XYZ file of C-alpha atoms in Angstrom:
387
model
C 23.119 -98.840 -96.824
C 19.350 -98.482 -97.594
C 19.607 -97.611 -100.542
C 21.933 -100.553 -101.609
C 19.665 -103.353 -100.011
C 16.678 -101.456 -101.198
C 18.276 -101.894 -105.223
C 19.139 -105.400 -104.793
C 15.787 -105.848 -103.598
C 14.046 -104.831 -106.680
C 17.013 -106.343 -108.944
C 16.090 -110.078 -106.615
C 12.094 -109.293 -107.560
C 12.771 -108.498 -111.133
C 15.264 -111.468 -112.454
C 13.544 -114.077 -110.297
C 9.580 -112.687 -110.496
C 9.933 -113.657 -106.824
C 9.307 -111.497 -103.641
C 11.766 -112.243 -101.021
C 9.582 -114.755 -98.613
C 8.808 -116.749 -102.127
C 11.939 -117.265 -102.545
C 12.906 -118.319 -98.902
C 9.603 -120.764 -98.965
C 11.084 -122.071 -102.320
C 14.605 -122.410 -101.484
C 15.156 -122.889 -97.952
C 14.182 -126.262 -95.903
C 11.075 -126.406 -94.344
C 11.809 -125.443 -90.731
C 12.881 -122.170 -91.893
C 9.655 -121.194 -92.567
C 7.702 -120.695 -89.449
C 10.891 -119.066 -87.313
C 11.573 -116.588 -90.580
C 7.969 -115.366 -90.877
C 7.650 -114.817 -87.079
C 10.912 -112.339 -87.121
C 9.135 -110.388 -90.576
C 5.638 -110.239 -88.116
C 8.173 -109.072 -84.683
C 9.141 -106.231 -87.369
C 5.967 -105.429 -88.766
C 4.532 -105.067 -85.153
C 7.239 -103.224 -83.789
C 7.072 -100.787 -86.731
C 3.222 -100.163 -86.329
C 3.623 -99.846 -82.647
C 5.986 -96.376 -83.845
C 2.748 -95.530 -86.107
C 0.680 -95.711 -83.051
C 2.876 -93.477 -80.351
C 3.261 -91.024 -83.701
C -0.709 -90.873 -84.285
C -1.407 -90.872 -80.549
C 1.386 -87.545 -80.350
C -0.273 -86.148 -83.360
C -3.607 -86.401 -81.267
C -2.491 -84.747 -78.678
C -0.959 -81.829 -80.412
C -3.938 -81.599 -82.165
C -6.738 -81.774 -80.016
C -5.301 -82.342 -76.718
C -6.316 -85.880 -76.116
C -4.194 -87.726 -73.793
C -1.501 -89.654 -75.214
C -3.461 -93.215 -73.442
C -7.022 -92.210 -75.565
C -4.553 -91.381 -78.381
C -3.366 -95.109 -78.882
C -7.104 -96.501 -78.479
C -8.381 -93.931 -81.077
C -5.228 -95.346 -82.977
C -6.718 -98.926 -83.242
C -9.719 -97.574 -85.591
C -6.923 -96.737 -88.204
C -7.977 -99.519 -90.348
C -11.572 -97.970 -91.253
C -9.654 -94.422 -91.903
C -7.391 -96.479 -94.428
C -10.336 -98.398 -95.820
C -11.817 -94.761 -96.553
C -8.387 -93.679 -98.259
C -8.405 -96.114 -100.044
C -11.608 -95.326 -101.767
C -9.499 -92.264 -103.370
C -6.586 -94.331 -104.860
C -2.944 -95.492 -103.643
C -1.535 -92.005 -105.945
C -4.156 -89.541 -104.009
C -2.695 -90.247 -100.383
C 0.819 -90.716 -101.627
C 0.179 -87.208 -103.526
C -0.852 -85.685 -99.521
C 2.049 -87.244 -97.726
C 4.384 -85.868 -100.756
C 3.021 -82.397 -100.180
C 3.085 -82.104 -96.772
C 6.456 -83.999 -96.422
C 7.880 -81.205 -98.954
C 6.352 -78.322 -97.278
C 8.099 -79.351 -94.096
C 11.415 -80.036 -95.580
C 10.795 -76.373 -97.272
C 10.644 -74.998 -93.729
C 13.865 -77.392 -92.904
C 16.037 -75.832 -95.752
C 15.002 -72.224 -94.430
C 15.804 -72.905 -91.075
C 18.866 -74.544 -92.516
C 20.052 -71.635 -94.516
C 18.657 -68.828 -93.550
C 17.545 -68.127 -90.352
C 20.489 -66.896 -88.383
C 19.632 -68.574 -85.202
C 19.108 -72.194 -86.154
C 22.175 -71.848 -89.210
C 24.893 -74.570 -88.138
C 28.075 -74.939 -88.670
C 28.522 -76.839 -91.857
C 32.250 -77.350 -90.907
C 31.809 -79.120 -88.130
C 28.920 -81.295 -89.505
C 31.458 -82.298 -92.589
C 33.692 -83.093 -89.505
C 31.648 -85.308 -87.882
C 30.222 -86.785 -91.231
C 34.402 -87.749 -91.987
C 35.276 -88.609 -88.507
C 32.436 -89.713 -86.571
C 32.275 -90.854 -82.644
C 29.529 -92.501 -80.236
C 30.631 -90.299 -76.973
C 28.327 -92.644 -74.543
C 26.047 -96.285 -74.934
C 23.144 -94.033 -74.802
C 24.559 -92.817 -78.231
C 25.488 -96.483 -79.462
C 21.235 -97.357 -78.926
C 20.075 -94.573 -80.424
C 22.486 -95.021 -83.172
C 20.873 -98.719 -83.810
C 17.648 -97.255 -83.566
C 18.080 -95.137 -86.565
C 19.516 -97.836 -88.928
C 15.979 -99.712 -88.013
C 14.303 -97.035 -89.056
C 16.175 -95.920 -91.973
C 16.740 -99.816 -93.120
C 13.662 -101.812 -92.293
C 13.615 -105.079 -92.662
C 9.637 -105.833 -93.442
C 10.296 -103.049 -96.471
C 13.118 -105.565 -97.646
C 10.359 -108.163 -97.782
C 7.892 -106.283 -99.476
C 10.025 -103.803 -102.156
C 10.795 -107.488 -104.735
C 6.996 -107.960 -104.487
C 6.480 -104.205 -105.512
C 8.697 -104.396 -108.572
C 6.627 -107.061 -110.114
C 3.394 -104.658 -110.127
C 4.961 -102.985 -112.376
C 4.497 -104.105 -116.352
C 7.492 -105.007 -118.110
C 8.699 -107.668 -120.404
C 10.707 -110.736 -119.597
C 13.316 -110.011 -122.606
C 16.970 -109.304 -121.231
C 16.541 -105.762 -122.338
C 13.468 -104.944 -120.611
C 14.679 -107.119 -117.187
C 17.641 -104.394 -117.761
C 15.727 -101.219 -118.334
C 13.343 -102.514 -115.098
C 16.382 -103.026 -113.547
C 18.054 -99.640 -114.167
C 14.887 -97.236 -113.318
C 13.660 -98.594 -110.163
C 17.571 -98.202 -109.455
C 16.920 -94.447 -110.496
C 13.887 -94.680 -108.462
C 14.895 -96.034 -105.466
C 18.496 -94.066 -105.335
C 16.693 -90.611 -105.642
C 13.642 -91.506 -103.146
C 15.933 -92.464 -100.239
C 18.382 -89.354 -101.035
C 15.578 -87.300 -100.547
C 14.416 -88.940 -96.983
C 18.079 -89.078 -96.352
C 18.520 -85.200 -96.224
C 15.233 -84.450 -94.630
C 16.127 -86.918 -92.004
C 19.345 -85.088 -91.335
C 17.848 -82.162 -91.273
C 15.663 -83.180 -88.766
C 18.965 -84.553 -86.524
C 20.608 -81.540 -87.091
C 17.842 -78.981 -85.919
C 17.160 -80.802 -83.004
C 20.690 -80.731 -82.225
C 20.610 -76.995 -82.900
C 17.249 -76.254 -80.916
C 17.552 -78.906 -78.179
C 20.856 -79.746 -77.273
C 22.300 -78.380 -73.784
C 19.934 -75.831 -73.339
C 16.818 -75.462 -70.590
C 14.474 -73.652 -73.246
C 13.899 -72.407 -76.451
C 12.613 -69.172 -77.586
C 10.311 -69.751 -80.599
C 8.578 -67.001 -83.193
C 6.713 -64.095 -81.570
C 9.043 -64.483 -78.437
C 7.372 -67.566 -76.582
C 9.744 -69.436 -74.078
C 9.450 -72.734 -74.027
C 10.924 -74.692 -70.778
C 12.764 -78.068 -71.197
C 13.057 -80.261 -68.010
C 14.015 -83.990 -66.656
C 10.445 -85.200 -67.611
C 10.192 -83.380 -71.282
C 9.352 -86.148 -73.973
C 11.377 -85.101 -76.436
C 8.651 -86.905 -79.225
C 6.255 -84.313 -77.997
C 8.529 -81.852 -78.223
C 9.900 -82.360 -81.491
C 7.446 -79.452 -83.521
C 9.598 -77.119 -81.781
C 12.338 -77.755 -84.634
C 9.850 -75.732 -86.578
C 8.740 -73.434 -84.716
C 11.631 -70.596 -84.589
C 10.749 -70.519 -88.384
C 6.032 -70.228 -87.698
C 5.716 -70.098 -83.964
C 4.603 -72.688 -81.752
C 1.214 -72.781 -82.928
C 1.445 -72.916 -86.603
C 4.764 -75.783 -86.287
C 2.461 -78.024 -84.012
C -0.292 -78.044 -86.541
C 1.832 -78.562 -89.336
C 4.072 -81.417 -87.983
C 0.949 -83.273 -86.191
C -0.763 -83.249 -89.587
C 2.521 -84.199 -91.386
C 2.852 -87.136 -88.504
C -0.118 -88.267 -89.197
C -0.221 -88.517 -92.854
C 3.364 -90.040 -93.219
C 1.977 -92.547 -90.159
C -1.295 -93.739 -92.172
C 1.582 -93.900 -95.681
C 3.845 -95.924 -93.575
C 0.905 -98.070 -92.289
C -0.168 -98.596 -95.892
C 3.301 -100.204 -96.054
C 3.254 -102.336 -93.486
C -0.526 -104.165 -94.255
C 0.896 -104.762 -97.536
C 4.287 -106.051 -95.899
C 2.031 -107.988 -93.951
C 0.317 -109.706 -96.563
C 3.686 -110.556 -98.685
C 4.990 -112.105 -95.572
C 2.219 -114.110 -94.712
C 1.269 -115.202 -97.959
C 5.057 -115.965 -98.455
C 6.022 -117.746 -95.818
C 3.012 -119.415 -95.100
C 0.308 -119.405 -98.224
C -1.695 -117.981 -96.154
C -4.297 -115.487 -97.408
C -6.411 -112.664 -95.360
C -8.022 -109.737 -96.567
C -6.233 -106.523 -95.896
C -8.718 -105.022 -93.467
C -8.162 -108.275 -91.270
C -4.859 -107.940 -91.499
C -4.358 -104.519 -90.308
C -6.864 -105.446 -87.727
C -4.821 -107.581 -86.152
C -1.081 -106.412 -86.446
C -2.642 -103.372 -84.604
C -4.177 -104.700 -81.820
C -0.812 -106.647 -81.542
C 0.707 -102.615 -81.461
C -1.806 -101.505 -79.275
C -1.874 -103.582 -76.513
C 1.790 -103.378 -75.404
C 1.653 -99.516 -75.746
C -1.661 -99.350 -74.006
C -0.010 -101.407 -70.834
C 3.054 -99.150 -71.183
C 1.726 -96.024 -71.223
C -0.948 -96.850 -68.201
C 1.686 -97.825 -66.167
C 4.581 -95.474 -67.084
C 2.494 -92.488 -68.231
C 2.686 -90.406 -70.964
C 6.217 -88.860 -70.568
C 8.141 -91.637 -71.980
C 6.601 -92.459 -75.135
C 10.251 -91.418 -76.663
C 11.826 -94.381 -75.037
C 9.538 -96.916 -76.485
C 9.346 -95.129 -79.474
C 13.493 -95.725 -79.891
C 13.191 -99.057 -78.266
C 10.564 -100.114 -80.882
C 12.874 -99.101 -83.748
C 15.900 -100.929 -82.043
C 13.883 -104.319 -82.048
C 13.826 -103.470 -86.318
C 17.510 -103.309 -86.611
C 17.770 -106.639 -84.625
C 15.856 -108.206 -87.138
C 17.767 -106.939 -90.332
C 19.837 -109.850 -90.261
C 17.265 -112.329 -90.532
C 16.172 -110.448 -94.014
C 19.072 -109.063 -95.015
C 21.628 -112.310 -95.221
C 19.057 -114.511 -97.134
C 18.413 -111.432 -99.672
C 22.103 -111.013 -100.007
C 22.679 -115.231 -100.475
C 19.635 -115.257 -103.433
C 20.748 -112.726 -105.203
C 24.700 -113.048 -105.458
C 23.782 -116.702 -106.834
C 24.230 -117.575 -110.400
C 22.196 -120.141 -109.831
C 19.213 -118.545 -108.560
C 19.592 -115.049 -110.647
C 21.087 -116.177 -113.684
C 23.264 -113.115 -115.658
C 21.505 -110.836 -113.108
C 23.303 -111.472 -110.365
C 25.129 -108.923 -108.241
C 27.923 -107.485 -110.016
C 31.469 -106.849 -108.098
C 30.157 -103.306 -106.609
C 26.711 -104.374 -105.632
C 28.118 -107.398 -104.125
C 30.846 -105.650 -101.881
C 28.158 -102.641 -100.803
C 25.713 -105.123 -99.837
C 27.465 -107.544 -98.265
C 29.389 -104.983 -96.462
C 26.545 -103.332 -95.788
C 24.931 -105.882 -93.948
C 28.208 -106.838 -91.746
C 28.570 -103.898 -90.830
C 24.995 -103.645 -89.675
C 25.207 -107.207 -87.819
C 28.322 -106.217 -85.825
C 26.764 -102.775 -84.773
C 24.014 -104.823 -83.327
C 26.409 -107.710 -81.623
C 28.117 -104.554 -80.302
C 25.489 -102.562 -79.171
C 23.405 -105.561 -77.633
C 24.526 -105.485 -74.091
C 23.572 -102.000 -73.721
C 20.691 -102.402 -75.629
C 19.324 -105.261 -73.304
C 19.954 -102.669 -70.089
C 18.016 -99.864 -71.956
C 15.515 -102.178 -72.887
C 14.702 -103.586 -69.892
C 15.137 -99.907 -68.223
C 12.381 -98.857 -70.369
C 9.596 -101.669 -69.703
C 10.592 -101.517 -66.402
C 10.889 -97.529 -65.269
C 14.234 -98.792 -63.775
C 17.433 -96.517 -63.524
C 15.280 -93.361 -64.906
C 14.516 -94.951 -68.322
């Protein structure tokens, strides 16, 4: 379903040389405006609040601060980013590729080789053909993940992304454009796609229904009640390097793909804003702000609840992303399967049924899955029922 949206998305930003908030500022009345760019900023802020509980983990593991000194270290982000940025857009994206492949290297070993953590590729084919949400538990989670997978704000910002790129306005370059950042975009999310799943499928193979784990050099590890299973989620790695060598690795590799994904979401930021409202900031500003807005809620969260349930706001903050996919998805979908608007690039029969589809589905998961959402929710802000 990503990686559907994610091509009309560019195909929208290419025929029209619009980003998707242009084009809602353009086309859409005037009330629109305001209500549509708070729901991209809700989205934006609820996905930096996941970089924040990820950097403040990453901390910990590191250098044992505690997770609350984790999220205020968190807020100073914006001057590591500034000082990034001095090396170029390719040089971090070059880091986060490298460590991101050396981890799924370690996935595909654990995957294939080591006896212990080898599945059973039946019975994931099984439950890829016929799959089933045992519990409501399973149903939030499951919403969780499409936020996270999906993202709304990236839906926002991939049609002003397209247009950095030099091509001509001549039908055949619009259609070469068109057909590599398909390419592009098709081979970029099949690659998260399987590193994701390996991820689900290790932790299902380390963690589920057992009260420890024996890791490399013979090190129990002891799973209880109050285990956060965030901070516990190096252990996927370590029956391949030990405890040691998986918590350096994936704190490092958190905290890379965090400062990449943060990256993301200033610039997201900015195409929103400047969208929606004409208005302009500079970046460092920007970032400024939409982490304080991350910071504060987790700070208040995490001083009252402590820092064993940074997993449930951590799933809770990617739920509030899949609730907003609608508002992005159904006025991306409206633009570009109009002639009008798109001309001889609009959606063709396959892209139109995929996407549309796509998003329906997506819609109805969250009607369904709001009830228990709401309880978990308010379970989690509140401490009520266990969390």
């Amino acid at each position: 379903m990503a990686i559907f949206l994610q091509i009309i998305c560019a195909r929208l930003g290419i025929a029209t040389g619009r980003d998707l908030a242009q084009c809602c500022y353009e086309w859409y009345p005037k009330w629109t405006r305001v209500p549509n760019w708070l729901m991209a900023e809700v989205a934006i802020i609820a996905c930096d609040l996941a970089e924040v509980l990820g950097g403040a983990v990453a901390l910990n593991m590191l250098f044992h601060i505690p997770i609350f000194w984790g999220v205020i270290i968190t807020g100073a982000d914006v001057l590591l980013l500034l000082a990034l940025q001095r090396f170029g857009m390719r040089t971090i994206e070059a880091i986060v590729l490298l460590l991101v492949a050396t981890i799924g290297i370690c996935y595909y070993i654990e995957l294939f080789v080591l006896p212990q953590t080898h599945p059973s590729f039946l019975e994931m084919g099984r439950a890829i053909i016929s799959p089933t949400l045992g519990s409501s538990s399973m149903v939030y989670v499951a919403i969780g993940i499409i936020g996270a997978t999906v993202m709304p704000h990236v839906l926002y910002l991939h049609p002003a992304l397209v247009q950095s790129r030099k091509f001509q306005k001549d039908d055949d370059s619009i259609r070469k454009a068109i057909k590599y950042n398909t390419i592009d975009t098709s081979v970029n999310l099949s690659v998260a796609f399987l590193i994701n799943a390996a991820i689900l499928v290790l932790a299902a193979m380390v963690f589920y229904g057992k009260t420890s784990v024996t890791v490399a050099g013979g090190q129990v590890v002891q799973f209880n009640d109050s285990t956060d299973w965030i901070q516990a989620a190096n252990l996927t790695l370590a029956p391949l390097m030990g405890t040691a060598v998986a918590t350096v690795l994936f704190a490092v590799a958190l905290l890379a793909s965090g400062q990449s994904a943060t990256i993301v979401g200033t610039m997201a930021g900015q195409v929103v804003m400047e969208g929606f409202m004409h208005w302009k900031i500079s970046p460092w500003l920007r970032r400024l702000i939409t982490r304080s807005l991350a910071i504060i809620p987790t700070v208040i969260f995490v001083g009252i609840r402590g820092a064993n349930n940074v997993n449930d706001l951590l799933v809770l903050s990617q739920v509030v992303l899949s609730f907003q996919l609608p508002f992005a998805m159904f006025p991306l979908l409206h633009f570009a399967s109009s002639r009008k608007r798109m001309g001889q690039w609009r959606l063709g029969w396959f892209l139109l049924i995929a996407g549309w589809g796509s998003a329906l589905l997506i819609t109805a998961f969250d009607i369904y899955g709001l009830p228990d959402a709401a309880k978990q929710a308010w379970q989690v802000i509140t401490g009520a029922g266990g969390g």
